[in-house]
PDB file of C-alpha atoms in Angstrom:
ATOM      1  CA  MET A1051      85.008 -62.101  80.733  1.00  0.00           C
ATOM      2  CA  GLY A1052      85.605 -65.828  80.864  1.00  0.00           C
ATOM      3  CA  ALA A1053      88.308 -67.943  82.457  1.00  0.00           C
ATOM      4  CA  TYR A1054      90.032 -70.839  80.738  1.00  0.00           C
ATOM      5  CA  LEU A1055      92.663 -73.486  81.313  1.00  0.00           C
ATOM      6  CA  ILE A1056      94.793 -73.872  78.211  1.00  0.00           C
ATOM      7  CA  GLU A1057      97.159 -76.652  77.229  1.00  0.00           C
ATOM      8  CA  PHE A1058      99.834 -75.549  74.809  1.00  0.00           C
ATOM      9  CA  LYS A1059     101.466 -77.770  72.205  1.00  0.00           C
ATOM     10  CA  ASP A1060     104.527 -76.641  70.263  1.00  0.00           C
ATOM     11  CA  GLY A1061     104.121 -73.136  71.682  1.00  0.00           C
ATOM     12  CA  HIS A1062     100.519 -72.739  70.497  1.00  0.00           C
ATOM     13  CA  PRO A1063      97.188 -73.139  72.337  1.00  0.00           C
ATOM     14  CA  ASP A1064      95.977 -76.685  71.689  1.00  0.00           C
ATOM     15  CA  LEU A1065      93.209 -77.542  74.156  1.00  0.00           C
ATOM     16  CA  THR A1066      91.041 -74.984  75.931  1.00  0.00           C
ATOM     17  CA  PHE A1067      88.832 -75.803  78.908  1.00  0.00           C
ATOM     18  CA  PRO A1068      86.296 -73.127  79.937  1.00  0.00           C
ATOM     19  CA  VAL A1069      86.199 -72.601  83.725  1.00  0.00           C
ATOM     20  CA  PRO A1070      82.870 -71.372  85.137  1.00  0.00           C
ATOM     21  CA  GLU A1071      82.925 -68.885  88.019  1.00  0.00           C
ATOM     22  CA  SER A1072      80.885 -71.369  90.056  1.00  0.00           C
ATOM     23  CA  GLY A1073      83.930 -73.626  89.926  1.00  0.00           C
ATOM     24  CA  CYS A1074      85.051 -76.889  88.432  1.00  0.00           C
ATOM     25  CA  VAL A1075      86.873 -79.979  89.574  1.00  0.00           C
ATOM     26  CA  ILE A1076      89.908 -81.222  87.668  1.00  0.00           C
ATOM     27  CA  GLY A1077      90.891 -84.887  87.756  1.00  0.00           C
ATOM     28  CA  ARG A1078      90.764 -88.302  86.104  1.00  0.00           C
ATOM     29  CA  ASP A1079      87.236 -89.153  87.271  1.00  0.00           C
ATOM     30  CA  ALA A1080      84.439 -89.124  84.690  1.00  0.00           C
ATOM     31  CA  GLY A1081      82.475 -86.797  86.970  1.00  0.00           C
ATOM     32  CA  CYS A1082      85.109 -84.053  86.778  1.00  0.00           C
ATOM     33  CA  MET A1083      84.310 -81.114  84.523  1.00  0.00           C
ATOM     34  CA  ILE A1084      87.926 -81.118  83.301  1.00  0.00           C
ATOM     35  CA  GLN A1085      89.270 -84.640  82.825  1.00  0.00           C
ATOM     36  CA  LEU A1086      92.996 -85.228  82.476  1.00  0.00           C
ATOM     37  CA  THR A1087      94.228 -88.635  81.366  1.00  0.00           C
ATOM     38  CA  ASP A1088      97.440 -88.812  83.367  1.00  0.00           C
ATOM     39  CA  SER A1089      98.156 -91.533  85.941  1.00  0.00           C
ATOM     40  CA  LEU A1090      99.794 -88.914  88.204  1.00  0.00           C
ATOM     41  CA  VAL A1091      96.528 -86.941  88.362  1.00  0.00           C
ATOM     42  CA  SER A1092      94.156 -87.990  91.161  1.00  0.00           C
ATOM     43  CA  ARG A1093      90.540 -88.913  90.449  1.00  0.00           C
ATOM     44  CA  ARG A1094      89.497 -85.578  92.011  1.00  0.00           C
ATOM     45  CA  HIS A1095      92.686 -83.542  91.960  1.00  0.00           C
ATOM     46  CA  ALA A1096      91.888 -79.838  92.300  1.00  0.00           C
ATOM     47  CA  LEU A1097      89.113 -77.274  92.410  1.00  0.00           C
ATOM     48  CA  ILE A1098      89.189 -73.922  90.625  1.00  0.00           C
ATOM     49  CA  VAL A1099      86.619 -71.367  91.737  1.00  0.00           C
ATOM     50  CA  CYS A1100      85.957 -67.624  91.686  1.00  0.00           C
ATOM     51  CA  GLU A1101      85.219 -66.131  95.118  1.00  0.00           C
ATOM     52  CA  GLU A1102      84.279 -62.449  95.412  1.00  0.00           C
ATOM     53  CA  GLY A1103      85.905 -61.665  92.060  1.00  0.00           C
ATOM     54  CA  ARG A1104      89.189 -63.497  92.774  1.00  0.00           C
ATOM     55  CA  TRP A1105      90.155 -66.872  91.327  1.00  0.00           C
ATOM     56  CA  PHE A1106      91.565 -69.691  93.463  1.00  0.00           C
ATOM     57  CA  VAL A1107      92.934 -73.180  92.901  1.00  0.00           C
ATOM     58  CA  GLU A1108      92.667 -75.679  95.743  1.00  0.00           C
ATOM     59  CA  ASP A1109      94.370 -79.054  95.921  1.00  0.00           C
ATOM     60  CA  LEU A1110      91.914 -81.775  97.000  1.00  0.00           C
ATOM     61  CA  ASP A1111      94.361 -83.565  99.317  1.00  0.00           C
ATOM     62  CA  THR A1112      96.202 -85.351  96.515  1.00  0.00           C
ATOM     63  CA  ARG A1113      99.321 -87.482  96.694  1.00  0.00           C
ATOM     64  CA  ASN A1114     101.213 -85.530  93.999  1.00  0.00           C
ATOM     65  CA  GLY A1115      99.928 -82.071  94.867  1.00  0.00           C
ATOM     66  CA  THR A1116      98.916 -79.094  92.767  1.00  0.00           C
ATOM     67  CA  ARG A1117     101.533 -76.656  91.504  1.00  0.00           C
ATOM     68  CA  VAL A1118     101.190 -72.940  90.761  1.00  0.00           C
ATOM     69  CA  ASN A1119     104.086 -71.538  88.767  1.00  0.00           C
ATOM     70  CA  GLY A1120     106.192 -74.529  89.819  1.00  0.00           C
ATOM     71  CA  SER A1121     105.482 -74.406  93.592  1.00  0.00           C
ATOM     72  CA  LYS A1122     103.215 -76.871  95.421  1.00  0.00           C
ATOM     73  CA  LYS A1123     100.161 -75.155  96.903  1.00  0.00           C
ATOM     74  CA  THR A1124      97.240 -76.266  99.064  1.00  0.00           C
ATOM     75  CA  LYS A1125      95.037 -73.276  98.195  1.00  0.00           C
ATOM     76  CA  CYS A1126      96.243 -70.281  96.281  1.00  0.00           C
ATOM     77  CA  ALA A1127      94.907 -67.201  94.519  1.00  0.00           C
ATOM     78  CA  ILE A1128      95.615 -67.408  90.795  1.00  0.00           C
ATOM     79  CA  GLN A1129      95.709 -64.796  88.081  1.00  0.00           C
ATOM     80  CA  HIS A1130      95.914 -64.476  84.325  1.00  0.00           C
ATOM     81  CA  GLY A1131      98.961 -66.283  82.948  1.00  0.00           C
ATOM     82  CA  ASP A1132      99.641 -68.528  85.947  1.00  0.00           C
ATOM     83  CA  ARG A1133     100.972 -71.998  85.141  1.00  0.00           C
ATOM     84  CA  LEU A1134      99.049 -74.761  86.949  1.00  0.00           C
ATOM     85  CA  GLY A1135     100.468 -78.262  87.341  1.00  0.00           C
ATOM     86  CA  PHE A1136      98.417 -81.400  87.903  1.00  0.00           C
ATOM     87  CA  GLY A1137     100.472 -84.604  87.753  1.00  0.00           C
ATOM     88  CA  SER A1138     102.676 -84.275  84.672  1.00  0.00           C
ATOM     89  CA  LYS A1139     100.206 -81.891  82.968  1.00  0.00           C
ATOM     90  CA  GLU A1140     100.733 -78.142  82.804  1.00  0.00           C
ATOM     91  CA  LEU A1141      97.868 -75.835  81.947  1.00  0.00           C
ATOM     92  CA  PHE A1142      97.839 -72.051  81.803  1.00  0.00           C
ATOM     93  CA  PHE A1143      95.105 -70.078  83.532  1.00  0.00           C
ATOM     94  CA  MET A1144      93.814 -67.317  81.261  1.00  0.00           C
ATOM     95  CA  ILE A1145      91.137 -64.698  81.665  1.00  0.00           C
ATOM     96  CA  SER A1146      89.683 -63.529  78.379  1.00  0.00           C
ATOM     97  CA  SER A1147      88.700 -59.921  77.876  1.00  0.00           C
ATOM     98  CA  GLY A1148      86.092 -61.146  75.426  1.00  0.00           C
ATOM     99  CA  ASN A1149      88.333 -60.322  72.459  1.00  0.00           C
ATOM    100  CA  GLN A1150      88.375 -63.266  70.025  1.00  0.00           C
ATOM    101  CA  SER A1151      92.100 -62.726  69.391  1.00  0.00           C
ATOM    102  CA  ASP A1152      93.090 -63.305  73.051  1.00  0.00           C
ATOM    103  CA  PHE A1153      94.034 -66.868  72.101  1.00  0.00           C
ATOM    104  CA  VAL A1154      92.990 -69.157  69.298  1.00  0.00           C
ATOM    105  CA  PRO A1155      93.011 -72.845  70.307  1.00  0.00           C
ATOM    106  CA  SER A1156      92.842 -75.710  67.862  1.00  0.00           C
ATOM    107  CA  HIS A1157      90.267 -77.489  70.087  1.00  0.00           C
ATOM    108  CA  VAL A1158      87.804 -76.212  72.680  1.00  0.00           C
ATOM    109  CA  ILE A1159      86.629 -78.762  75.228  1.00  0.00           C
ATOM    110  CA  ASP A1160      83.344 -77.823  76.908  1.00  0.00           C
ATOM    111  CA  PHE A1161      81.635 -80.471  78.996  1.00  0.00           C
ATOM    112  CA  SER A1162      79.220 -78.125  80.730  1.00  0.00           C
ATOM    113  CA  ASP A1163      76.485 -80.058  78.925  1.00  0.00           C
ATOM    114  CA  GLN A1164      76.992 -83.488  80.514  1.00  0.00           C
ATOM    115  CA  SER A1165      75.166 -85.219  77.630  1.00  0.00           C
ATOM    116  CA  ALA A1166      78.108 -84.299  75.388  1.00  0.00           C
ATOM    117  CA  LYS A1167      80.305 -86.734  77.354  1.00  0.00           C
ATOM    118  CA  ASN A1168      78.192 -89.640  76.150  1.00  0.00           C
ATOM    119  CA  THR A1169      78.305 -88.782  72.463  1.00  0.00           C
ATOM    120  CA  MET A1170      79.907 -91.380  70.211  1.00  0.00           C
ATOM    121  CA  VAL A1171      81.228 -90.826  66.717  1.00  0.00           C
ATOM    122  CA  LYS A1172      80.994 -93.675  64.240  1.00  0.00           C
ATOM    123  CA  ARG A1173      83.981 -93.814  61.922  1.00  0.00           C
ATOM    124  CA  SER A1174      84.077 -95.423  58.543  1.00  0.00           C
ATOM    125  CA  LYS A1175      86.407 -98.376  57.941  1.00  0.00           C
ATOM    126  CA  SER A1176      88.678 -96.199  55.794  1.00  0.00           C
ATOM    127  CA  GLU A1177      89.601 -93.977  58.802  1.00  0.00           C
TER     128      GLU A1177
END
């Protein structure tokens, strides 16, 4: 089973961020595993981690706070389907049963391999 943060667009999964059990930091900083480009998101905004089989989100002392299902939280247990708010962004926390049809995003963002962050794509002049 894997955990994911999913951004929906027009009612459909658009971006999917895998969340490792060891945890990940969400924020604007380039060192964050999940980067959100929103001026209301702090450089290091929140931490999501699995502790003894339970998932938690923890606000990292931010100005705008972290929301779980619309309510500001400092640290909170989260479960499948919870809506997490960071700045003006809303992402859904999902736990996959391993079934490919759980959700089908249009893009999967996985920066667990840090070298992928430095990859550049050269585009032709016609693009």
